[in-house]
XYZ file of C-alpha atoms in Angstrom:
703
model
C -12.662 -158.650 -23.338
C -16.237 -159.868 -22.943
C -16.946 -159.503 -26.674
C -13.702 -161.315 -27.475
C -14.681 -164.272 -25.275
C -18.169 -164.385 -26.791
C -16.744 -164.487 -30.322
C -14.093 -167.035 -29.360
C -16.512 -169.436 -27.698
C -18.652 -169.571 -30.845
C -15.814 -171.538 -32.502
C -16.192 -175.003 -31.024
C -12.963 -176.318 -32.525
C -11.066 -173.375 -31.052
C -12.592 -174.068 -27.646
C -11.637 -177.730 -27.999
C -8.065 -176.769 -28.913
C -7.927 -174.311 -26.033
C -9.078 -176.964 -23.567
C -6.372 -179.336 -24.821
C -3.640 -176.729 -24.419
C -4.998 -175.561 -21.071
C -5.005 -179.109 -19.731
C -1.464 -179.760 -20.937
C -0.203 -176.446 -19.560
C -1.824 -177.060 -16.150
C -0.252 -180.527 -15.974
C 3.125 -179.087 -16.967
C 2.974 -176.318 -14.359
C 1.788 -178.584 -11.541
C 4.086 -181.508 -12.305
C 6.488 -180.641 -9.394
C 3.514 -180.927 -7.039
C 2.452 -184.341 -8.287
C 3.621 -187.437 -6.473
C 5.481 -189.022 -9.378
C 8.578 -191.160 -9.599
C 11.795 -189.244 -10.360
C 12.015 -188.833 -14.153
C 15.698 -189.876 -14.312
C 15.599 -192.755 -11.811
C 16.933 -195.924 -13.481
C 15.381 -199.287 -12.571
C 16.622 -201.950 -14.973
C 14.460 -204.549 -13.276
C 11.382 -202.832 -14.714
C 12.624 -202.318 -18.280
C 9.856 -201.950 -20.849
C 7.031 -202.353 -18.353
C 3.772 -201.977 -20.268
C 1.258 -199.186 -19.584
C -1.439 -199.557 -16.884
C 1.107 -201.006 -14.471
C 0.325 -200.424 -10.797
C 3.606 -198.490 -10.350
C 4.389 -197.168 -13.827
C 0.976 -195.997 -15.103
C 2.246 -195.349 -18.643
C 4.892 -198.034 -18.529
C 8.682 -197.720 -18.408
C 11.408 -197.119 -21.008
C 14.514 -199.143 -21.860
C 16.187 -198.108 -18.598
C 13.103 -198.702 -16.449
C 12.427 -194.966 -16.029
C 8.814 -193.960 -15.437
C 7.208 -192.883 -18.732
C 4.524 -190.714 -17.100
C 7.028 -188.687 -15.115
C 9.358 -188.242 -18.093
C 6.416 -187.354 -20.343
C 5.148 -184.556 -18.103
C 8.588 -183.140 -17.377
C 9.517 -183.427 -21.046
C 6.289 -181.702 -22.118
C 7.010 -178.903 -19.664
C 10.450 -178.414 -21.176
C 9.288 -178.669 -24.824
C 6.495 -176.122 -24.289
C 8.849 -173.675 -22.600
C 11.472 -173.940 -25.347
C 8.927 -173.688 -28.168
C 7.079 -170.727 -26.605
C 10.262 -168.749 -25.889
C 11.634 -169.417 -29.369
C 8.323 -168.334 -30.932
C 8.288 -165.065 -28.950
C 11.865 -164.285 -29.987
C 11.138 -165.025 -33.647
C 7.861 -163.051 -33.557
C 9.419 -159.970 -31.972
C 12.477 -159.856 -34.210
C 10.565 -160.819 -37.369
C 7.789 -158.285 -36.755
C 10.263 -155.480 -36.112
C 12.196 -156.366 -39.275
C 9.030 -156.604 -41.383
C 7.566 -153.286 -40.202
C 10.892 -151.456 -40.468
C 11.575 -152.785 -43.963
C 8.123 -151.841 -45.240
C 7.711 -148.446 -43.602
C 11.096 -146.806 -43.945
C 13.498 -146.104 -46.819
C 14.111 -148.392 -49.760
C 17.759 -148.796 -48.727
C 16.758 -150.178 -45.304
C 14.199 -152.422 -46.986
C 16.811 -153.864 -49.371
C 19.336 -154.435 -46.588
C 16.898 -156.182 -44.244
C 15.029 -158.247 -46.803
C 18.169 -159.422 -48.614
C 19.395 -160.700 -45.248
C 16.086 -162.499 -44.822
C 16.407 -163.916 -48.342
C 19.807 -165.391 -47.424
C 18.224 -167.169 -44.449
C 15.370 -168.430 -46.605
C 17.799 -169.719 -49.254
C 18.674 -172.617 -46.945
C 16.196 -175.356 -45.996
C 15.176 -174.428 -42.461
C 15.948 -177.870 -41.061
C 19.464 -177.874 -42.522
C 19.979 -174.290 -41.328
C 18.929 -175.262 -37.803
C 21.296 -178.237 -37.904
C 24.135 -176.012 -39.085
C 23.536 -173.459 -36.309
C 23.449 -176.153 -33.611
C 26.555 -177.789 -35.100
C 28.394 -174.459 -34.860
C 27.132 -173.565 -31.369
C 27.267 -177.115 -30.010
C 24.559 -179.577 -28.962
C 22.365 -178.234 -26.138
C 18.772 -177.298 -25.530
C 19.613 -173.563 -25.384
C 21.418 -173.698 -28.720
C 18.505 -175.630 -30.198
C 16.194 -172.831 -28.991
C 18.402 -170.195 -30.671
C 18.567 -172.173 -33.907
C 14.801 -172.711 -34.045
C 14.130 -169.007 -33.371
C 16.538 -167.857 -36.095
C 15.156 -170.117 -38.825
C 11.607 -168.903 -38.147
C 12.321 -165.158 -38.211
C 11.880 -164.982 -42.037
C 8.292 -166.270 -41.819
C 7.288 -163.408 -39.523
C 9.313 -160.810 -41.416
C 7.857 -161.677 -44.819
C 4.239 -161.877 -43.646
C 4.442 -158.648 -41.645
C 6.215 -156.750 -44.415
C 3.593 -157.747 -46.993
C 0.721 -156.793 -44.688
C 2.354 -153.469 -43.819
C 2.972 -152.574 -47.473
C -0.699 -153.187 -48.275
C -1.702 -150.724 -45.532
C 0.693 -147.870 -46.239
C -1.475 -146.267 -48.923
C -4.781 -146.994 -47.233
C -7.046 -144.003 -46.717
C -7.055 -144.266 -42.927
C -3.219 -144.166 -42.885
C -3.230 -141.102 -45.146
C -5.808 -139.520 -42.854
C -3.521 -140.163 -39.889
C -0.643 -138.467 -41.712
C -2.851 -135.482 -42.524
C -3.892 -135.232 -38.895
C -0.228 -134.765 -37.928
C 0.606 -138.185 -36.427
C 4.283 -139.079 -36.249
C 5.747 -142.198 -37.857
C 5.805 -143.957 -34.496
C 2.189 -142.925 -33.836
C 1.088 -144.273 -37.215
C 2.888 -147.550 -36.583
C 1.429 -147.955 -33.107
C -2.126 -146.754 -33.759
C -2.739 -147.572 -37.434
C -0.409 -150.321 -38.687
C 0.131 -152.694 -35.764
C -3.591 -153.099 -34.809
C -4.335 -154.106 -38.396
C -1.562 -156.693 -38.631
C -1.956 -158.189 -35.171
C -4.218 -160.960 -36.472
C -1.546 -161.921 -39.037
C 1.124 -161.996 -36.329
C -1.109 -164.121 -34.104
C -1.885 -166.614 -36.859
C 1.802 -166.837 -37.807
C 2.720 -167.200 -34.132
C 0.213 -169.999 -33.508
C 1.242 -171.990 -36.567
C 4.955 -171.332 -35.998
C 4.713 -172.344 -32.338
C 3.600 -175.792 -33.371
C 6.398 -176.031 -35.924
C 8.934 -174.853 -33.378
C 7.919 -177.574 -30.945
C 8.273 -180.068 -33.775
C 11.650 -178.630 -34.820
C 12.942 -178.674 -31.238
C 11.749 -182.241 -30.910
C 13.470 -183.073 -34.185
C 16.789 -181.657 -33.011
C 16.489 -183.540 -29.724
C 15.542 -186.678 -31.654
C 18.876 -186.378 -33.489
C 20.733 -185.779 -30.223
C 21.376 -182.083 -30.831
C 18.829 -180.717 -28.342
C 18.372 -181.840 -24.763
C 21.193 -184.034 -23.516
C 20.861 -187.176 -21.327
C 19.512 -187.634 -18.796
C 17.338 -184.537 -19.407
C 14.070 -185.463 -21.060
C 11.962 -183.659 -23.635
C 9.484 -185.050 -26.133
C 12.013 -185.281 -28.961
C 14.660 -187.100 -26.918
C 12.023 -189.564 -25.667
C 11.126 -190.325 -29.277
C 14.798 -190.778 -30.125
C 15.381 -193.140 -27.217
C 12.302 -195.189 -28.053
C 12.932 -195.657 -31.769
C 15.219 -198.663 -31.185
C 12.334 -200.501 -29.522
C 9.596 -199.213 -31.835
C 8.654 -202.700 -33.046
C 8.982 -204.648 -29.806
C 7.843 -201.984 -27.331
C 5.961 -199.304 -29.330
C 4.583 -197.522 -26.258
C 7.971 -195.875 -25.664
C 7.544 -193.954 -28.949
C 3.758 -193.729 -29.275
C 3.226 -191.928 -25.931
C 5.529 -188.929 -26.632
C 4.342 -188.902 -30.275
C 0.685 -188.606 -29.219
C 1.603 -185.772 -26.833
C 3.332 -183.875 -29.667
C 0.237 -184.420 -31.844
C -2.104 -183.068 -29.166
C 0.082 -180.023 -28.510
C 0.452 -179.033 -32.170
C -3.223 -179.664 -32.984
C -4.407 -177.778 -29.903
C -2.155 -174.798 -30.634
C -3.330 -174.546 -34.251
C -7.037 -174.767 -33.363
C -6.628 -172.281 -30.527
C -4.702 -169.855 -32.733
C -7.361 -169.980 -35.451
C -10.025 -169.178 -32.861
C -8.087 -166.170 -31.581
C -7.617 -164.906 -35.136
C -11.329 -165.210 -35.900
C -12.265 -163.416 -32.690
C -9.831 -160.551 -33.265
C -10.769 -159.940 -36.910
C -14.357 -158.590 -37.171
C -14.415 -159.426 -40.875
C -13.892 -163.094 -40.101
C -16.381 -163.133 -37.237
C -19.060 -161.773 -39.617
C -18.218 -164.147 -42.439
C -16.747 -161.558 -44.783
C -13.482 -163.387 -45.342
C -15.001 -166.847 -45.354
C -15.041 -168.679 -48.683
C -18.534 -168.085 -49.989
C -20.687 -170.337 -52.110
C -20.996 -169.429 -55.832
C -24.752 -169.239 -55.290
C -26.689 -167.720 -52.409
C -28.030 -170.319 -50.012
C -31.742 -171.036 -50.474
C -33.538 -171.643 -47.153
C -37.074 -170.880 -48.247
C -39.914 -172.834 -46.721
C -42.421 -171.789 -49.375
C -42.007 -170.990 -53.081
C -44.458 -168.488 -54.545
C -45.962 -168.944 -57.994
C -45.629 -166.405 -60.774
C -48.627 -164.122 -60.979
C -48.017 -162.066 -64.134
C -46.397 -162.150 -67.569
C -43.635 -159.687 -66.636
C -40.051 -160.221 -67.719
C -38.950 -160.042 -64.077
C -41.307 -160.608 -61.166
C -40.063 -160.589 -57.556
C -42.495 -161.713 -54.867
C -41.884 -161.208 -51.143
C -38.126 -161.758 -51.480
C -36.322 -161.800 -48.121
C -32.541 -161.944 -47.796
C -31.018 -162.394 -44.367
C -27.500 -162.182 -42.979
C -26.036 -164.087 -40.054
C -24.388 -161.711 -37.590
C -23.245 -163.018 -34.217
C -25.265 -166.211 -34.784
C -28.487 -164.226 -35.250
C -30.484 -163.663 -38.438
C -31.168 -160.142 -39.672
C -33.145 -159.213 -42.772
C -31.258 -156.895 -45.129
C -34.106 -157.145 -47.642
C -37.634 -157.865 -46.425
C -40.608 -158.951 -48.555
C -39.357 -157.245 -51.693
C -41.853 -156.942 -54.553
C -40.664 -155.863 -58.012
C -42.147 -156.024 -61.481
C -40.308 -155.147 -64.703
C -41.880 -155.406 -68.144
C -40.036 -155.865 -71.419
C -38.313 -152.609 -72.397
C -39.112 -150.980 -69.051
C -36.743 -149.318 -66.573
C -37.353 -149.611 -62.850
C -35.235 -147.446 -60.569
C -34.491 -148.343 -56.951
C -33.709 -145.277 -54.861
C -32.913 -144.759 -51.217
C -30.138 -143.929 -48.794
C -26.970 -145.984 -48.473
C -27.698 -149.146 -46.515
C -31.336 -149.322 -47.562
C -30.824 -152.694 -49.290
C -30.690 -151.694 -52.967
C -27.480 -153.525 -53.910
C -28.376 -156.575 -51.822
C -31.709 -156.716 -53.636
C -29.979 -156.667 -57.023
C -27.435 -159.315 -56.015
C -30.172 -161.508 -54.575
C -31.871 -161.742 -57.963
C -28.925 -163.694 -59.388
C -27.916 -165.480 -56.215
C -24.756 -163.410 -55.839
C -25.114 -162.532 -52.154
C -22.147 -164.233 -50.417
C -23.135 -167.322 -48.423
C -22.079 -167.227 -45.653
C -23.225 -164.862 -44.222
C -26.188 -164.230 -46.574
C -29.125 -166.473 -47.467
C -32.563 -166.190 -49.057
C -35.285 -167.204 -46.617
C -38.500 -166.269 -48.385
C -40.088 -165.283 -51.678
C -39.301 -166.006 -55.286
C -37.649 -164.437 -58.315
C -39.252 -165.205 -61.661
C -37.392 -164.346 -64.859
C -39.563 -165.134 -67.882
C -40.749 -168.629 -66.964
C -37.900 -169.629 -64.640
C -37.624 -169.375 -60.876
C -34.055 -168.136 -60.340
C -33.694 -168.740 -56.618
C -34.317 -172.472 -56.852
C -32.140 -173.070 -59.915
C -29.070 -175.276 -59.747
C -25.716 -173.548 -60.064
C -25.041 -174.829 -63.590
C -28.435 -173.548 -64.740
C -28.192 -170.087 -63.224
C -24.672 -169.712 -64.635
C -26.242 -169.952 -68.094
C -28.421 -166.945 -67.230
C -25.747 -164.812 -65.540
C -24.090 -162.610 -68.118
C -26.244 -163.931 -70.968
C -29.890 -163.286 -70.130
C -29.276 -160.980 -67.177
C -26.165 -158.797 -67.121
C -24.714 -156.657 -64.366
C -22.978 -153.264 -64.412
C -21.013 -152.839 -61.216
C -20.695 -149.620 -59.276
C -16.893 -149.445 -59.328
C -15.293 -150.563 -62.611
C -11.835 -150.165 -61.078
C -12.467 -153.154 -58.817
C -14.688 -155.158 -61.203
C -12.221 -155.086 -64.126
C -9.210 -157.408 -63.965
C -6.077 -155.268 -63.524
C -3.771 -157.721 -65.377
C -5.948 -158.347 -68.445
C -6.361 -156.082 -71.448
C -9.771 -154.618 -72.232
C -9.979 -156.766 -75.357
C -9.292 -159.944 -73.402
C -11.942 -159.116 -70.803
C -14.665 -158.173 -73.272
C -13.786 -161.237 -75.354
C -13.926 -163.473 -72.290
C -17.473 -162.262 -71.541
C -18.497 -163.359 -75.042
C -16.680 -166.721 -75.074
C -18.229 -167.785 -71.788
C -21.616 -168.130 -73.495
C -20.951 -168.529 -77.214
C -18.324 -169.736 -79.660
C -16.815 -167.669 -82.417
C -13.618 -167.344 -84.403
C -10.758 -165.113 -83.384
C -11.572 -162.622 -86.145
C -15.285 -162.586 -85.338
C -14.485 -162.129 -81.667
C -12.298 -159.115 -82.413
C -14.987 -157.541 -84.603
C -17.603 -158.143 -81.948
C -15.454 -156.509 -79.244
C -14.789 -153.571 -81.523
C -18.500 -153.169 -82.242
C -19.375 -153.206 -78.545
C -16.872 -150.458 -77.731
C -18.229 -148.346 -80.581
C -21.783 -148.881 -79.342
C -20.901 -147.394 -75.935
C -19.285 -144.367 -77.633
C -15.624 -145.163 -76.917
C -13.296 -143.264 -79.219
C -10.325 -145.099 -80.754
C -11.736 -148.549 -79.853
C -8.847 -150.363 -81.562
C -6.399 -148.742 -79.172
C -8.613 -149.226 -76.116
C -8.793 -152.976 -76.762
C -5.040 -153.128 -76.172
C -5.146 -151.054 -72.973
C -5.244 -152.169 -69.362
C -7.889 -150.777 -66.979
C -5.447 -148.472 -65.179
C -4.689 -146.745 -68.489
C -8.301 -145.557 -68.858
C -10.304 -142.849 -67.124
C -13.191 -143.639 -64.790
C -15.774 -142.856 -67.456
C -13.985 -145.034 -70.017
C -13.787 -147.937 -67.568
C -17.513 -147.640 -66.856
C -18.247 -147.729 -70.601
C -16.141 -150.860 -70.862
C -18.231 -152.356 -68.048
C -21.400 -151.535 -70.001
C -19.909 -153.077 -73.155
C -19.107 -156.300 -71.263
C -22.659 -156.381 -69.897
C -24.051 -156.021 -73.437
C -21.726 -158.657 -74.882
C -24.372 -161.398 -75.059
C -27.410 -159.199 -75.780
C -29.130 -159.680 -72.404
C -32.844 -159.214 -71.834
C -32.338 -157.491 -68.484
C -29.549 -155.151 -67.449
C -28.925 -154.459 -63.759
C -26.975 -151.253 -63.183
C -25.763 -150.789 -59.609
C -25.106 -147.071 -59.220
C -23.063 -146.876 -62.439
C -22.686 -143.081 -62.279
C -21.879 -142.575 -58.599
C -18.108 -142.107 -58.929
C -18.276 -140.012 -62.101
C -18.429 -136.259 -62.610
C -21.598 -134.625 -63.886
C -20.455 -134.466 -67.520
C -19.512 -138.137 -67.651
C -22.710 -139.036 -65.789
C -24.734 -137.365 -68.504
C -22.820 -139.301 -71.176
C -23.405 -142.640 -69.439
C -27.122 -141.931 -68.965
C -27.416 -140.930 -72.609
C -25.793 -144.216 -73.615
C -28.173 -146.233 -71.421
C -31.224 -144.397 -72.786
C -30.016 -145.027 -76.332
C -29.406 -148.739 -75.634
C -32.800 -149.048 -73.973
C -34.510 -147.694 -77.078
C -32.385 -149.440 -79.718
C -32.210 -152.862 -78.048
C -35.494 -152.861 -76.149
C -33.535 -153.464 -72.946
C -35.195 -153.844 -69.596
C -33.309 -152.048 -66.830
C -33.073 -152.312 -63.066
C -31.318 -149.067 -62.233
C -29.978 -148.420 -58.729
C -29.116 -144.848 -57.858
C -29.045 -142.119 -55.233
C -29.499 -139.381 -57.796
C -33.150 -138.511 -58.381
C -32.196 -136.227 -61.274
C -30.634 -139.185 -63.089
C -33.580 -141.408 -62.230
C -36.062 -138.890 -63.618
C -34.343 -139.027 -67.017
C -34.024 -142.779 -67.333
C -36.687 -144.683 -65.398
C -40.323 -145.477 -66.118
C -41.058 -146.577 -62.545
C -39.526 -145.911 -59.153
C -39.277 -148.074 -56.071
C -38.308 -146.202 -52.926
C -36.410 -148.402 -50.467
C -35.887 -147.808 -46.795
C -34.376 -150.258 -44.364
C -34.770 -153.217 -46.710
C -38.377 -152.488 -47.706
C -40.118 -150.836 -50.626
C -42.025 -148.050 -48.887
C -43.458 -146.474 -52.028
C -43.564 -147.405 -55.689
C -45.228 -146.142 -58.822
C -44.767 -144.303 -62.071
C -41.776 -141.977 -62.078
C -43.847 -138.922 -62.965
C -46.371 -139.622 -60.185
C -43.761 -140.314 -57.494
C -41.718 -137.210 -58.281
C -44.746 -134.965 -58.650
C -46.969 -136.217 -55.855
C -45.148 -138.461 -53.341
C -47.223 -139.933 -50.523
C -44.794 -141.502 -48.105
C -42.973 -139.148 -45.709
C -39.633 -140.750 -46.581
C -40.148 -140.144 -50.304
C -41.055 -136.544 -49.565
C -37.914 -136.196 -47.474
C -35.750 -137.625 -50.260
C -37.198 -135.190 -52.752
C -36.671 -132.352 -50.305
C -32.954 -133.176 -50.374
C -32.836 -132.537 -54.101
C -32.895 -128.901 -55.220
C -34.423 -129.861 -58.559
C -37.732 -130.881 -57.075
C -38.300 -128.064 -54.621
C -38.756 -124.352 -54.731
C -35.605 -122.725 -56.032
C -35.758 -120.221 -53.219
C -35.680 -122.972 -50.600
C -32.473 -124.782 -49.709
C -32.429 -128.593 -49.714
C -33.168 -130.062 -46.298
C -31.482 -133.122 -44.842
C -33.437 -135.977 -43.282
C -32.939 -135.843 -39.515
C -31.442 -138.835 -37.726
C -29.824 -141.942 -39.172
C -31.242 -145.007 -40.935
C -31.619 -148.043 -38.648
C -28.734 -150.496 -38.617
C -29.210 -154.088 -39.621
C -28.907 -155.334 -36.044
C -31.269 -152.738 -34.573
C -34.483 -154.012 -33.028
C -37.427 -152.906 -35.155
C -41.174 -152.843 -34.630
C -43.782 -151.361 -36.884
C -42.680 -148.693 -39.337
C -38.904 -148.509 -39.792
C -39.135 -144.789 -40.533
C -40.855 -144.073 -37.223
C -37.925 -142.352 -35.461
C -37.255 -139.949 -38.353
C -40.817 -139.355 -39.500
C -42.266 -135.875 -38.871
C -45.844 -137.197 -38.706
C -45.409 -140.388 -36.687
C -47.853 -141.621 -34.073
C -47.966 -144.443 -31.557
C -49.858 -146.514 -34.063
C -46.727 -146.604 -36.217
C -45.079 -148.864 -33.640
C -47.503 -151.712 -34.332
C -45.723 -154.683 -35.831
C -48.482 -156.055 -38.034
C -49.171 -153.500 -40.759
C -50.768 -154.419 -44.045
C -51.361 -152.525 -47.275
C -54.649 -151.915 -48.974
C -55.274 -150.061 -52.188
C -57.838 -147.251 -52.075
C -58.784 -145.276 -55.184
C -57.845 -145.356 -58.839
C -54.783 -146.860 -60.491
C -51.667 -144.932 -61.323
C -50.662 -143.764 -57.920
C -48.151 -144.960 -55.396
C -48.074 -147.657 -52.728
C -47.708 -145.854 -49.438
C -46.452 -147.821 -46.397
C -47.129 -145.122 -43.835
C -49.955 -144.457 -41.411
C -51.713 -141.447 -42.850
C -54.713 -140.005 -41.126
C -56.818 -136.923 -41.762
C -55.950 -134.044 -39.487
C -58.690 -133.152 -37.098
C -58.257 -129.441 -37.775
C -60.265 -129.977 -40.918
C -63.134 -131.282 -38.850
C -62.694 -128.397 -36.524
C -62.654 -125.935 -39.396
C -66.015 -127.072 -40.785
C -67.437 -127.634 -37.261
C -69.077 -130.836 -38.342
C -69.284 -134.289 -36.838
C -66.988 -136.594 -38.865
C -69.816 -138.772 -40.111
C -71.972 -135.828 -41.087
C -69.005 -134.022 -42.590
C -67.969 -136.876 -44.865
C -71.509 -137.338 -46.124
C -71.708 -133.681 -47.127
C -71.270 -133.514 -50.896
C -69.990 -129.980 -51.094
C -67.446 -130.388 -48.270
C -65.640 -133.641 -49.057
C -63.891 -132.837 -52.360
C -62.304 -129.575 -51.230
C -61.182 -131.215 -48.020
C -59.515 -134.182 -49.670
C -57.934 -132.198 -52.446
C -56.790 -129.495 -50.077
C -55.203 -131.915 -47.686
C -53.384 -133.761 -50.458
C -52.194 -130.539 -51.996
C -50.880 -129.148 -48.713
C -49.278 -132.393 -47.488
C -51.532 -132.339 -44.464
C -52.139 -136.033 -44.211
C -50.470 -137.195 -41.037
C -50.972 -138.843 -37.689
C -53.769 -136.527 -36.897
C -54.512 -134.618 -33.817
C -57.449 -136.104 -31.895
C -57.574 -139.244 -34.097
C -58.670 -141.547 -31.295
C -61.416 -139.126 -30.259
C -63.255 -139.059 -33.559
C -62.636 -142.751 -34.180
C -64.325 -143.541 -30.896
C -67.275 -141.364 -31.855
C -67.698 -143.289 -35.115
C -67.504 -146.604 -33.290
C -70.246 -145.402 -30.986
C -72.415 -144.901 -34.052
C -71.840 -148.517 -35.081
C -68.972 -148.131 -37.571
C -65.515 -149.764 -37.206
C -63.557 -147.048 -39.057
C -64.828 -144.189 -41.116
C -62.520 -144.916 -44.065
C -63.895 -148.397 -44.544
C -67.521 -147.325 -44.983
C -68.903 -148.498 -48.311
C -71.227 -145.520 -48.632
C -68.353 -143.043 -48.111
C -65.544 -144.541 -50.198
C -67.172 -144.168 -53.618
C -67.744 -140.518 -52.891
C -64.332 -139.728 -51.453
C -62.430 -141.730 -54.068
C -64.449 -141.947 -57.304
C -63.294 -144.425 -59.933
C -62.948 -141.678 -62.522
C -61.520 -139.130 -60.134
C -58.107 -137.593 -59.935
C -57.436 -138.211 -56.265
C -55.113 -141.202 -55.866
C -54.554 -142.547 -52.401
C -53.037 -145.702 -51.001
C -52.723 -146.486 -47.329
C -53.207 -148.793 -44.359
C -56.669 -148.726 -42.895
C -56.830 -151.876 -40.780
C -57.138 -151.264 -37.086
C -54.291 -152.582 -34.959
């Protein structure tokens, strides 16, 4: 309940609507306690008294009856009738909709054809006909209004229920042994409750209007009983000469309907977590740019990403899904992004082209340079010229990215026509050539097919063909082999390798599979919790990883470990986006962590020769080595015969970690007048020679 109220109060319009309704309801409930004139007391001597009178605060009607008293009593009656009618319509309509959708086709046809008959008549005329048959009265008006609104609930609920019946969580409930009633109660109804609430809130306003309309025509409340509609009807004769008799009940109807609609929208947003997090909000066609500083391009790379940060708004707070991302892709080069699910790989790729939905996403820092253009700051019309033409995208799931109602030929042709003009014949030949290039057999037939008529591998090849339609310079592939079997994966990778060689394509390849990455990529960037924790040449990263997370990833793959040793899972779970983080994000799961890892300000410094990896971990020499040689650290590191075997041995045995007794030997060095032993100019050239084979990157600044 607390979370619901927090979410609801974030919607200011909903709160405003709720306050309006609450005020009106309180006045309606307490009206018998107020010292007002009798609502039906006639005083012809005070006919059409204007508002702000000392006796009649809102004036008097054509019979001298107090407008304030009649307004409050009439509002009380109109709210009661509208609310009861809405509940009746909601209950009956929801039951009909769920029953029609969930049970047999015969029941569905019977119920929905009955609903269709009701919907065949204009609802106002149907309500008039029902009241004419039953006779004019407020009760009959309530019945008529409830009946004409049942179809709206039934149709909406049936459609929502049908969309849920084949959902995986419903199938899981069936497999677990739940009964039909259990599935309806636990699986279906909680997922359609927001639809029922929205329909109820909007219908409640309409029902009040419809009841008022019937009373306005004399078919609802009967004299001298007052409701808002009858007050409008009685005041229409004097609309020109004494407009307050009509304006006052009209304004009350306006406030009630507006308040109900705003309040209902707020309840819907609070109940649906997708809405509260901006997932169902209409997003901008380009990610919002909220950068305070734009970084200049520093190299001649095809794609250069500098300190890119993408944040999401969750519960009115900003969380970084991608933090200070640095990427560099040369012409004809393939960079692979690897990491667990949720590490920020897909968000990084979408951020490059401004495709992160806004809201809730936005770019708050960094820059993306493609050739000589800064993509983040481009106007929509300019970046649309790059999307699909200069930079193309292969989506993870071709089933959802391909249009289900368009043929393959139409979709591939559309990708071409968006950026270039050509004749119908040339377009057909171009589409045919693209399908042949991605090794699709019988391309003429495939062009006439719909996506559902193709296998998963064929659909993915079509996605690749569409991406290649305009001969892009950069191809972004977001886990294109994840949903495919091993054989098809190999075929897709072979196609990408062939295209890379024949076209000179640059690739940003996102994958979980290190085996696939090893075949395709030139460089690897290892992502964890929105950051690149290690990057370098593919051969170096796979052969000699430095970061504990990279080592753990490789340990999960049987191809990169001893065949006699089973793959080992990484303990724990990756941090969630909303988790509080300080220092190293891998701290909780790292086997070599220390208290120093919790420091928030950690920088990177390159030590040694080029060709290695950028390691974002705190790596310190284990003190056992010092203990083994029984030397003081300073003396030990100045010993020519001892240093190389130590360094090489430690690297080879993965014995660089948050070392035992680190603070002890650091303090000893400080006592000798040195800040940190690894920053000594006379030691570094010896430990890490320019022409040496030892490659080491790390963080050496003191905290």
